[in-house]
Backbone as a chain_set.jsonl record, in Angstrom:
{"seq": "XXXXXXXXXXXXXXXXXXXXXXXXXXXXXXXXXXXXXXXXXXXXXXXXXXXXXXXXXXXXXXXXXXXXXXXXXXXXXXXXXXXXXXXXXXXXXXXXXXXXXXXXXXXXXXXXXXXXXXXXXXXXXXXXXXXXXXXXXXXXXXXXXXXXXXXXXXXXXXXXXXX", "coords": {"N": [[50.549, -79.978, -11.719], [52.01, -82.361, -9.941], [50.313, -85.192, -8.519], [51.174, -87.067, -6.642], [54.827, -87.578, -4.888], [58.06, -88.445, -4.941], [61.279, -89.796, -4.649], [64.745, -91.27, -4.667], [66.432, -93.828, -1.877], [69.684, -94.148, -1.75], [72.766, -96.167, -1.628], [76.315, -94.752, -2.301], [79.223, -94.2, -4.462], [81.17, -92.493, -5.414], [83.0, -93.47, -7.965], [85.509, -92.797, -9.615], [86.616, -90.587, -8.374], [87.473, -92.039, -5.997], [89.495, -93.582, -7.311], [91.074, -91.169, -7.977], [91.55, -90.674, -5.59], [93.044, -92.842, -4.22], [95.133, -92.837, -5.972], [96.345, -90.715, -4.877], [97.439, -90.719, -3.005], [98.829, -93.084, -3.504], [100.758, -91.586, -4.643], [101.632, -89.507, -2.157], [102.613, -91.215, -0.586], [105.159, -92.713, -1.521], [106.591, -90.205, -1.592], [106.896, -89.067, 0.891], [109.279, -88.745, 3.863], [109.261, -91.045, 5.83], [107.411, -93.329, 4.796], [108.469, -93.497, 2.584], [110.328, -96.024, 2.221], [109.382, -97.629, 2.707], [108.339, -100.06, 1.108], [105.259, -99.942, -0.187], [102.314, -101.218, -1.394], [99.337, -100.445, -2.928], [96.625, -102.226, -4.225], [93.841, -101.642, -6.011], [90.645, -103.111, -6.526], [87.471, -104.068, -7.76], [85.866, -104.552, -5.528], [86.996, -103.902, -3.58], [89.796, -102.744, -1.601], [93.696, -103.331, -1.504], [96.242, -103.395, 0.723], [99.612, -103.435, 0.882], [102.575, -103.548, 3.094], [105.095, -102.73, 5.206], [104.85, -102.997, 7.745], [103.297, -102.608, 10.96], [102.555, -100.445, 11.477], [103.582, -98.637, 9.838], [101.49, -99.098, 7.844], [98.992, -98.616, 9.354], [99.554, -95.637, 9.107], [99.438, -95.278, 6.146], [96.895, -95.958, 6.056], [95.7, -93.93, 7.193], [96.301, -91.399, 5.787], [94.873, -92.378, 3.374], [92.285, -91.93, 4.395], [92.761, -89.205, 4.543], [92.555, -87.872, 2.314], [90.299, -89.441, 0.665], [88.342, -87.838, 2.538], [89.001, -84.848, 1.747], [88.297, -85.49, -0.969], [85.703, -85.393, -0.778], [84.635, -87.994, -0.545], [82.769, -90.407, 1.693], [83.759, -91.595, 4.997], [82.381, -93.997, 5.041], [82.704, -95.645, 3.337], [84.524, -97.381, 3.72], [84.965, -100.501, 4.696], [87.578, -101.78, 6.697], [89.113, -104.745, 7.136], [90.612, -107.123, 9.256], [94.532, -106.819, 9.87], [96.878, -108.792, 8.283], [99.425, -110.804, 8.416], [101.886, -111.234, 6.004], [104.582, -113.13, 3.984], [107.852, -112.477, 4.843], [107.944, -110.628, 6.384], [106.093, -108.57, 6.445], [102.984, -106.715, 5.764], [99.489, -106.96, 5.029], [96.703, -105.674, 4.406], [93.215, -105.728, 4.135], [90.627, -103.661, 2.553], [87.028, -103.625, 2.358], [85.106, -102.229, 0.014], [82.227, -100.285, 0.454], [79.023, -100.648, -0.639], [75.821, -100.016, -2.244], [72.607, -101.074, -0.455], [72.333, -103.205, 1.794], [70.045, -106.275, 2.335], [68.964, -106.289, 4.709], [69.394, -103.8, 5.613], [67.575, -102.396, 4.376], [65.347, -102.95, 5.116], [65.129, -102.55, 7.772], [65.413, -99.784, 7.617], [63.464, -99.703, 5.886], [61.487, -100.483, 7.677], [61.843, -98.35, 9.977], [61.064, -95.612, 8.211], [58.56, -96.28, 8.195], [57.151, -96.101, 10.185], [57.556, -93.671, 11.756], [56.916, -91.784, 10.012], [53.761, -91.425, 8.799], [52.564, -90.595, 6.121], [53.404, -91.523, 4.242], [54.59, -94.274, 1.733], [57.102, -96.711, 1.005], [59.187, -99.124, -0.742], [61.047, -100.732, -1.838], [63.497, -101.583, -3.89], [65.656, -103.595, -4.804], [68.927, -102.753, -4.725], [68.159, -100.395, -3.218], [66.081, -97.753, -2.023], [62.489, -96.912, -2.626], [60.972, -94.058, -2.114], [57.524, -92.884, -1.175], [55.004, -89.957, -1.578], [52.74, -87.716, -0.867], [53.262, -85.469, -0.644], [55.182, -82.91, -0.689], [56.579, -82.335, 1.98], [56.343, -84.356, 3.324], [58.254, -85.728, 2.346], [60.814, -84.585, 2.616], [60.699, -84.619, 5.936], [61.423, -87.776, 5.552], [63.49, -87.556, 4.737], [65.367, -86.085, 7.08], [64.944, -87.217, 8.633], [66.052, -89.795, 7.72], [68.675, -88.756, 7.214], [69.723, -88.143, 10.219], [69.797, -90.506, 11.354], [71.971, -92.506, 12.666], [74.031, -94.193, 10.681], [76.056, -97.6, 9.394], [76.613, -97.312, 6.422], [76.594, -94.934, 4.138], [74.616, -92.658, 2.975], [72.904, -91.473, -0.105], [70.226, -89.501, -1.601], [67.968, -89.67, -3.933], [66.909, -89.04, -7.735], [64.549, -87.086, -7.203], [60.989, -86.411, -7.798]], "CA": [[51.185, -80.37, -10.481], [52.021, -83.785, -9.628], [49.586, -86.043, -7.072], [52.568, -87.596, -5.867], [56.133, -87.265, -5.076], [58.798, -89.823, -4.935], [62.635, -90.11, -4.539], [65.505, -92.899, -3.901], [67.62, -93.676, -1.313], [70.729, -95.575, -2.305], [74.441, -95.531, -0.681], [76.747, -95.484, -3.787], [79.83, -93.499, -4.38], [81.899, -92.055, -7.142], [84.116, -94.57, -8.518], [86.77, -91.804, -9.907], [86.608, -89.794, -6.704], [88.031, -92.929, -5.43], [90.71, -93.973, -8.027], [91.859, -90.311, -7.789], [91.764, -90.567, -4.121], [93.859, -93.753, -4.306], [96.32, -92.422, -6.951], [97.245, -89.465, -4.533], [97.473, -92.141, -1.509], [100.198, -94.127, -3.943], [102.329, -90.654, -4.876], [102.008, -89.111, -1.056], [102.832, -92.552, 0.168], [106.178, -92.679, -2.675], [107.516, -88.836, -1.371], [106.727, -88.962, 2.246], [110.696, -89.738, 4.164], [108.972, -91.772, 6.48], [107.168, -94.607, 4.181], [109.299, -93.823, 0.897], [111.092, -97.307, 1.694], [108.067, -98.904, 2.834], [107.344, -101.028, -0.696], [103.944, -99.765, 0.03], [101.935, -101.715, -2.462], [97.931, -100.533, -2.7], [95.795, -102.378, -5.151], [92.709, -101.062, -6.304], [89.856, -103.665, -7.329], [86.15, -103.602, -8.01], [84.443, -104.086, -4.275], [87.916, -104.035, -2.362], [91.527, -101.895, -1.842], [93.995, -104.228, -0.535], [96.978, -102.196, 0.818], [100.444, -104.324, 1.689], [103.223, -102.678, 3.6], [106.358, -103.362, 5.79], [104.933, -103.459, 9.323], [101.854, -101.763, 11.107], [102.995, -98.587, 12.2], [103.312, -97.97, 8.209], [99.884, -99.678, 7.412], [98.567, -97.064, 10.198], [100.237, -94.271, 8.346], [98.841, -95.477, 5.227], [95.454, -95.906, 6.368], [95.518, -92.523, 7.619], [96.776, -91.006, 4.367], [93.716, -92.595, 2.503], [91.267, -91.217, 5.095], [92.591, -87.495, 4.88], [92.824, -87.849, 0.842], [88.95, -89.455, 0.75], [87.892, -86.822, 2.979], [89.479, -83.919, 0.363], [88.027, -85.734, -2.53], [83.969, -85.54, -0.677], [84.069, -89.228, -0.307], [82.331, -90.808, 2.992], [84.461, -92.758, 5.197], [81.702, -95.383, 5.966], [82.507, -96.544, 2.224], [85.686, -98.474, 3.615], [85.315, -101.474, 6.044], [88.685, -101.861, 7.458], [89.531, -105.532, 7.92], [92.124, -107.277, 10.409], [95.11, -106.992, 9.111], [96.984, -109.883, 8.576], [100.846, -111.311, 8.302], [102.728, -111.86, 4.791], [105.496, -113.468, 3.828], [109.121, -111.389, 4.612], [107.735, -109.386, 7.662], [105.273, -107.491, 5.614], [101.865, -106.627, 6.381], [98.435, -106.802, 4.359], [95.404, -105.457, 4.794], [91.799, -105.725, 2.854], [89.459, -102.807, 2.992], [86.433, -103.434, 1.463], [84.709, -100.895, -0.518], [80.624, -100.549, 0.749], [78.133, -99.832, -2.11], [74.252, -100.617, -2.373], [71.656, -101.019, 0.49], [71.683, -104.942, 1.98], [68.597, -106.735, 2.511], [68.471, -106.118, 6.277], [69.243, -102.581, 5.79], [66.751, -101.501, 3.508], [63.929, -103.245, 6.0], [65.244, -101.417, 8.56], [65.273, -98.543, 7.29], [61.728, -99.534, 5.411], [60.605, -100.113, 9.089], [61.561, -96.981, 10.697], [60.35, -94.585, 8.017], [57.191, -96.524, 7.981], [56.892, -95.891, 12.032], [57.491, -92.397, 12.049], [56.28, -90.958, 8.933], [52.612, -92.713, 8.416], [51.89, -90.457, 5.489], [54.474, -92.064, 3.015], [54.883, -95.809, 1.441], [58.613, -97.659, 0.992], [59.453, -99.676, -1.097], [62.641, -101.756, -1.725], [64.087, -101.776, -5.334], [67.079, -104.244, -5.147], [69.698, -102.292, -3.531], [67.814, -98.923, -2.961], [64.655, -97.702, -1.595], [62.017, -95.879, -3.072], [59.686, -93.41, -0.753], [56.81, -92.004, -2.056], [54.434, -89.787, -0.671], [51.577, -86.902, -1.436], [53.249, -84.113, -0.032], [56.959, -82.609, 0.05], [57.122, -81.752, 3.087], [56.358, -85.651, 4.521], [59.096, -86.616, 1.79], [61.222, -83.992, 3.649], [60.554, -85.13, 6.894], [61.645, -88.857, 5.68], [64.874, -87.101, 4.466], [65.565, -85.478, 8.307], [64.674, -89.059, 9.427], [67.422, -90.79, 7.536], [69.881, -88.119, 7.992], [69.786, -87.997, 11.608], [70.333, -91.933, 11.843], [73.41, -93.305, 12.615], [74.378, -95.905, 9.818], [77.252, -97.814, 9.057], [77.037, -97.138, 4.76], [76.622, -93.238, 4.086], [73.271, -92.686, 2.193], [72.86, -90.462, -0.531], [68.895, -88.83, -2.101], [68.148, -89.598, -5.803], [65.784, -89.445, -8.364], [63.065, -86.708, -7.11], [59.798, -86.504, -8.709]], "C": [[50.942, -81.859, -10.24], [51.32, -84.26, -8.286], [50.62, -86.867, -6.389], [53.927, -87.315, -6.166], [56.758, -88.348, -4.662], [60.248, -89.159, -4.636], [63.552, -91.185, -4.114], [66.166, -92.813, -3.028], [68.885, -94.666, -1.875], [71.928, -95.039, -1.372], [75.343, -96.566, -1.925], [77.844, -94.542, -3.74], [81.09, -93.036, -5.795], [83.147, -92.549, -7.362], [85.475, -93.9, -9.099], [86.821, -91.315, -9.114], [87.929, -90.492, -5.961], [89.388, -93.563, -5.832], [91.533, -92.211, -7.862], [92.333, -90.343, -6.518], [93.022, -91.949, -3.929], [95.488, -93.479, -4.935], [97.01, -91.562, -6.256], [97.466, -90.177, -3.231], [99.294, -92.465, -1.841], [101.691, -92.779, -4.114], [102.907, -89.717, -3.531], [102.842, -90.277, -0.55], [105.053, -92.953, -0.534], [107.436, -91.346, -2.058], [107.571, -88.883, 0.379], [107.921, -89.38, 2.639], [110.138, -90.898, 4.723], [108.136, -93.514, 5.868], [107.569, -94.767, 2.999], [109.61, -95.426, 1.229], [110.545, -97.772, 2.17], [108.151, -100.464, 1.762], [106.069, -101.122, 0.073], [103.006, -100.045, -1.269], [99.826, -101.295, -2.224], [97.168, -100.908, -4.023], [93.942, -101.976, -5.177], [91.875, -102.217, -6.997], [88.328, -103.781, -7.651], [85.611, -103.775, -6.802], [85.702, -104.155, -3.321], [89.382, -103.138, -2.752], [92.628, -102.957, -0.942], [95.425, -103.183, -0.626], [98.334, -103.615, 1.791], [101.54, -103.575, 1.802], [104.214, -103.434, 4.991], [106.161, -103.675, 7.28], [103.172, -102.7, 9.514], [101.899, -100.445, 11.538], [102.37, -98.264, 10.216], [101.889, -98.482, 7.568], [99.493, -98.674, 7.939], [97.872, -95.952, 9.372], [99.171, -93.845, 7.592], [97.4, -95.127, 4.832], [94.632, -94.342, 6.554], [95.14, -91.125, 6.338], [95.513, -91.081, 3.209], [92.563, -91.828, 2.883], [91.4, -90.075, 4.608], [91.991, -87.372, 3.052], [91.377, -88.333, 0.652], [88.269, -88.297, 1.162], [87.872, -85.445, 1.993], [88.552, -84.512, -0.691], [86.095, -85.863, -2.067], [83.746, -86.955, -0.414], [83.856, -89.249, 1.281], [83.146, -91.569, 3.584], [84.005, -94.057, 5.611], [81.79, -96.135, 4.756], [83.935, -97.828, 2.804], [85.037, -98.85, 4.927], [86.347, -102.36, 6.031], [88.407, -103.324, 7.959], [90.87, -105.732, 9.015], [93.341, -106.934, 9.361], [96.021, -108.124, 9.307], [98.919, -110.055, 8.256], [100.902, -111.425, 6.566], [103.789, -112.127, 5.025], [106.703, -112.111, 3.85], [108.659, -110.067, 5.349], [106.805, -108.328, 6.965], [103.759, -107.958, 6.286], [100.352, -106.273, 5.538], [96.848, -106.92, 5.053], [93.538, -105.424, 4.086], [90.917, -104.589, 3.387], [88.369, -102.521, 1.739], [85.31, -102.568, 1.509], [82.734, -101.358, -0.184], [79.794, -99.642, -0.609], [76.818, -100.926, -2.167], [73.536, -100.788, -0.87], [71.642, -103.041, 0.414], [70.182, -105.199, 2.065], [68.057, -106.202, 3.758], [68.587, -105.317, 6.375], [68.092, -101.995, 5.303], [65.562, -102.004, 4.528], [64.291, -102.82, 6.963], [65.247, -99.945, 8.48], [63.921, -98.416, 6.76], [60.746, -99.293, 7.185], [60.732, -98.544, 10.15], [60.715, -95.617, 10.052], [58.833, -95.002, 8.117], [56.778, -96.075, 9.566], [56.905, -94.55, 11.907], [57.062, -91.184, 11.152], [55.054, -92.095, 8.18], [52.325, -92.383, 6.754], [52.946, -91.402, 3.957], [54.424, -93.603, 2.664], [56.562, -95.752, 0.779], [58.354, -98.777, 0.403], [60.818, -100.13, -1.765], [63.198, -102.538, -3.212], [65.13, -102.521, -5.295], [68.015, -103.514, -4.27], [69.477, -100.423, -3.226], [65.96, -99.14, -2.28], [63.836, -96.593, -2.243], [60.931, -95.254, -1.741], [58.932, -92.527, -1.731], [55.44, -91.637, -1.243], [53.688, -88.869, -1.735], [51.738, -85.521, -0.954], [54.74, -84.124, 0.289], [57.679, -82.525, 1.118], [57.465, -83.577, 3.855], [57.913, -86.149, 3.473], [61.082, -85.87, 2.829], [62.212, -84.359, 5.241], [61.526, -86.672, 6.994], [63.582, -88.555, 5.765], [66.009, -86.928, 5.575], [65.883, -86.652, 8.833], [65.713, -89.48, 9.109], [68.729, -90.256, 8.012], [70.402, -88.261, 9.318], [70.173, -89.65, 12.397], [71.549, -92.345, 11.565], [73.854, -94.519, 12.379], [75.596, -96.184, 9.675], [77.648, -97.455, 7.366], [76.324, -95.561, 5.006], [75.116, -93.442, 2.673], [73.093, -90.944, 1.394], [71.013, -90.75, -1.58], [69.156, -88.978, -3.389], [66.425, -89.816, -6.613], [64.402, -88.489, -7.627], [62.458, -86.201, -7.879], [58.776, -85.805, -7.985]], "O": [[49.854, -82.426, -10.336], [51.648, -83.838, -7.177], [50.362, -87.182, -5.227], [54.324, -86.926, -7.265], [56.145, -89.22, -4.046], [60.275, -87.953, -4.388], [63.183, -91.981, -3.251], [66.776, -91.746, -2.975], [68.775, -95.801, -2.339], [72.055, -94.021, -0.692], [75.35, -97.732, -2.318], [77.606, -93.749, -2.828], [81.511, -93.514, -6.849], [84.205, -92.06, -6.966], [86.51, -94.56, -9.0], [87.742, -91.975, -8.632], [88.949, -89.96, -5.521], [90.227, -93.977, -5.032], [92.734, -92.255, -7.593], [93.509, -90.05, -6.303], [94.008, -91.584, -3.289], [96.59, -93.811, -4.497], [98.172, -91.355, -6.603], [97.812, -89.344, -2.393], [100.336, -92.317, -1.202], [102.897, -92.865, -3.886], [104.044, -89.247, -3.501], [103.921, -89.966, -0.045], [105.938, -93.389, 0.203], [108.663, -91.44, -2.06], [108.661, -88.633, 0.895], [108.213, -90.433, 2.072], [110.477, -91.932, 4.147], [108.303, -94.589, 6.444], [107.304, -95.742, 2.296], [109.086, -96.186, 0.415], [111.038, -98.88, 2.383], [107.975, -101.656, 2.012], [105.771, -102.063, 0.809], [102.934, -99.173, -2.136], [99.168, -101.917, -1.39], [97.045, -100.04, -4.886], [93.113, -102.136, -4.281], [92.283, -102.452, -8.134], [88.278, -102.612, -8.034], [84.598, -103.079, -6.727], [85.427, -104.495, -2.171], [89.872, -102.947, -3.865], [92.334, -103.308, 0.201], [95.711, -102.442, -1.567], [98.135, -104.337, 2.768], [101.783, -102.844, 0.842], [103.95, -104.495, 5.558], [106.928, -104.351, 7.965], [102.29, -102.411, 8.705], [101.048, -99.628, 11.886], [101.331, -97.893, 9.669], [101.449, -97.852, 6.606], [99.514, -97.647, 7.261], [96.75, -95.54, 9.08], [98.361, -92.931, 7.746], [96.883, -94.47, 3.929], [93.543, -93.873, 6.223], [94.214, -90.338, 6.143], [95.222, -90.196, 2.404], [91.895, -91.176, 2.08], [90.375, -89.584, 4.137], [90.98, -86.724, 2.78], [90.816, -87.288, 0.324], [87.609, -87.68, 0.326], [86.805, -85.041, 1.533], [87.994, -83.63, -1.344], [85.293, -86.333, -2.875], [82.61, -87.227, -0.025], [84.437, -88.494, 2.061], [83.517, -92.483, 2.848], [84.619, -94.945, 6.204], [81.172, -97.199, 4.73], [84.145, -98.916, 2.267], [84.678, -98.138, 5.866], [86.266, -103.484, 5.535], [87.684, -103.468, 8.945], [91.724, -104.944, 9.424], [93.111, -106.796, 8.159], [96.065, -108.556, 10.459], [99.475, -109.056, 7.8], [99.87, -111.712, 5.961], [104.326, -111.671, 6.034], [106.609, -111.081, 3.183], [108.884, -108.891, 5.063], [107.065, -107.138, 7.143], [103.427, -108.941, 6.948], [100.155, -105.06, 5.466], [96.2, -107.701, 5.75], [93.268, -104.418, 3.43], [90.523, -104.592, 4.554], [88.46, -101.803, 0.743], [84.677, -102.196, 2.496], [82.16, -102.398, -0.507], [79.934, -98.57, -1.197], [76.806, -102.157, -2.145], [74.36, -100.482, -0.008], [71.229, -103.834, -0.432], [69.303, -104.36, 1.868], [66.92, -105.745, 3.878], [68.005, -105.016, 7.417], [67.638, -101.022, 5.904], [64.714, -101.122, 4.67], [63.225, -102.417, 7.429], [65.063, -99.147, 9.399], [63.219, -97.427, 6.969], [59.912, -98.504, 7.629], [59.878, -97.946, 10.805], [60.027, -94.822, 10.693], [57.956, -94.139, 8.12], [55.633, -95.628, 9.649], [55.73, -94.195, 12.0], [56.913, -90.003, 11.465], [55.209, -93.063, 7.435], [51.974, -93.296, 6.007], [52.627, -91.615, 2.787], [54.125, -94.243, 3.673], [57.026, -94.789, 0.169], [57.443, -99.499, 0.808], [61.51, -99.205, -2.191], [63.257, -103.741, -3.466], [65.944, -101.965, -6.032], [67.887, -103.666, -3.055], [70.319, -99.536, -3.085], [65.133, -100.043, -2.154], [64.33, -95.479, -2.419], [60.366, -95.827, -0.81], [59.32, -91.793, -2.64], [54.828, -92.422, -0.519], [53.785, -88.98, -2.957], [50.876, -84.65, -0.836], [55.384, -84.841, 1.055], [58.895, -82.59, 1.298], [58.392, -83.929, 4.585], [58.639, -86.986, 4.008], [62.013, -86.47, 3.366], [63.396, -84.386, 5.579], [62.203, -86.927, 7.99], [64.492, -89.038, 6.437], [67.166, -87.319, 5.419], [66.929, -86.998, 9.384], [66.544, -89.659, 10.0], [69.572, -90.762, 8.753], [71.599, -88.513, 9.454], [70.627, -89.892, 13.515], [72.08, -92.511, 10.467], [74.059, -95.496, 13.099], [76.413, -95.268, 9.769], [78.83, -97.335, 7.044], [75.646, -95.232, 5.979], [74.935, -94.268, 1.778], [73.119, -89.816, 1.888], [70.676, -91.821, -2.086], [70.171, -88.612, -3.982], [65.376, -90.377, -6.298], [63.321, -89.064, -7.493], [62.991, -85.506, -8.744], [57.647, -85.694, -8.463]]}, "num_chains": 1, "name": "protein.A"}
């Protein structure tokens, strides 16, 4: 039996999840009467979706469309932050929503500081864009688990790596 136990936190999300979730965005978005003649254009790129479209009603739509289709596919919706959206050329309308992945600096010490406040028996520590918690007893690792859950973050946090 192991003298200590460990696990990570990270907020990370499944990169095909997401291209499928996108792909059924572009062929609902294609059949639908209402934004078929959009030219609803959504590009897919490594930390961002940029989504351009004929007005804002149909951006809306769009937006909407991605949500329900994320939701279906298990993804979190705190992975997209929804910028303004902005004017293009020829009455069209573009939007950037970029994709959240990894633990910032100021998150992970906030989050190091609360589990350290409310769960004494455990130590935190701060791997790059994750956190490790490690403790001497399942139950306090547990406990830290309850802790994070129950806080209301802006990136969606998923448990890894227990030991």
């Amino acid at each position: 039996m192991a003298d200590t136990y460990s696990f990570d936190v990270v907020s990370d999300f499944d990169r095909q999840e997401l291209v499928n979730a996108v792909d059924q965005v572009r062929r609902e978005v294609s059949q639908r009467y209402d934004l078929k003649d959009s030219k609803t254009e959504i590009e897919l790129e490594e930390a961002s979706l940029t989504i351009t479209t004929a007005s804002d009603m149909t951006l809306d739509a769009v937006v909407d469309v991605l949500r329900q289709k994320a939701t279906k596919r298990n993804l979190s919706l705190k992975i997209f932050d929804l910028q303004t959206p902005e004017p293009v050329g020829g009455n069209r309308v573009k939007q950037v929503v970029k994709l959240r992945k990894g633990l910032s600096q100021e998150l992970a010490k906030k989050l190091s500081k609360l589990v350290r406040d409310n769960v004494k028996k455990v130590t935190v520590a701060i791997q790059g864009e994750s956190l490790r918690v490690t403790g001497k007893s399942k139950d306090d690792l547990q406990q830290v688990i309850g802790l994070l859950k129950a806080e209301d973050l802006e990136v969606p946090l998923q448990f890894e790596n227990y030991r």
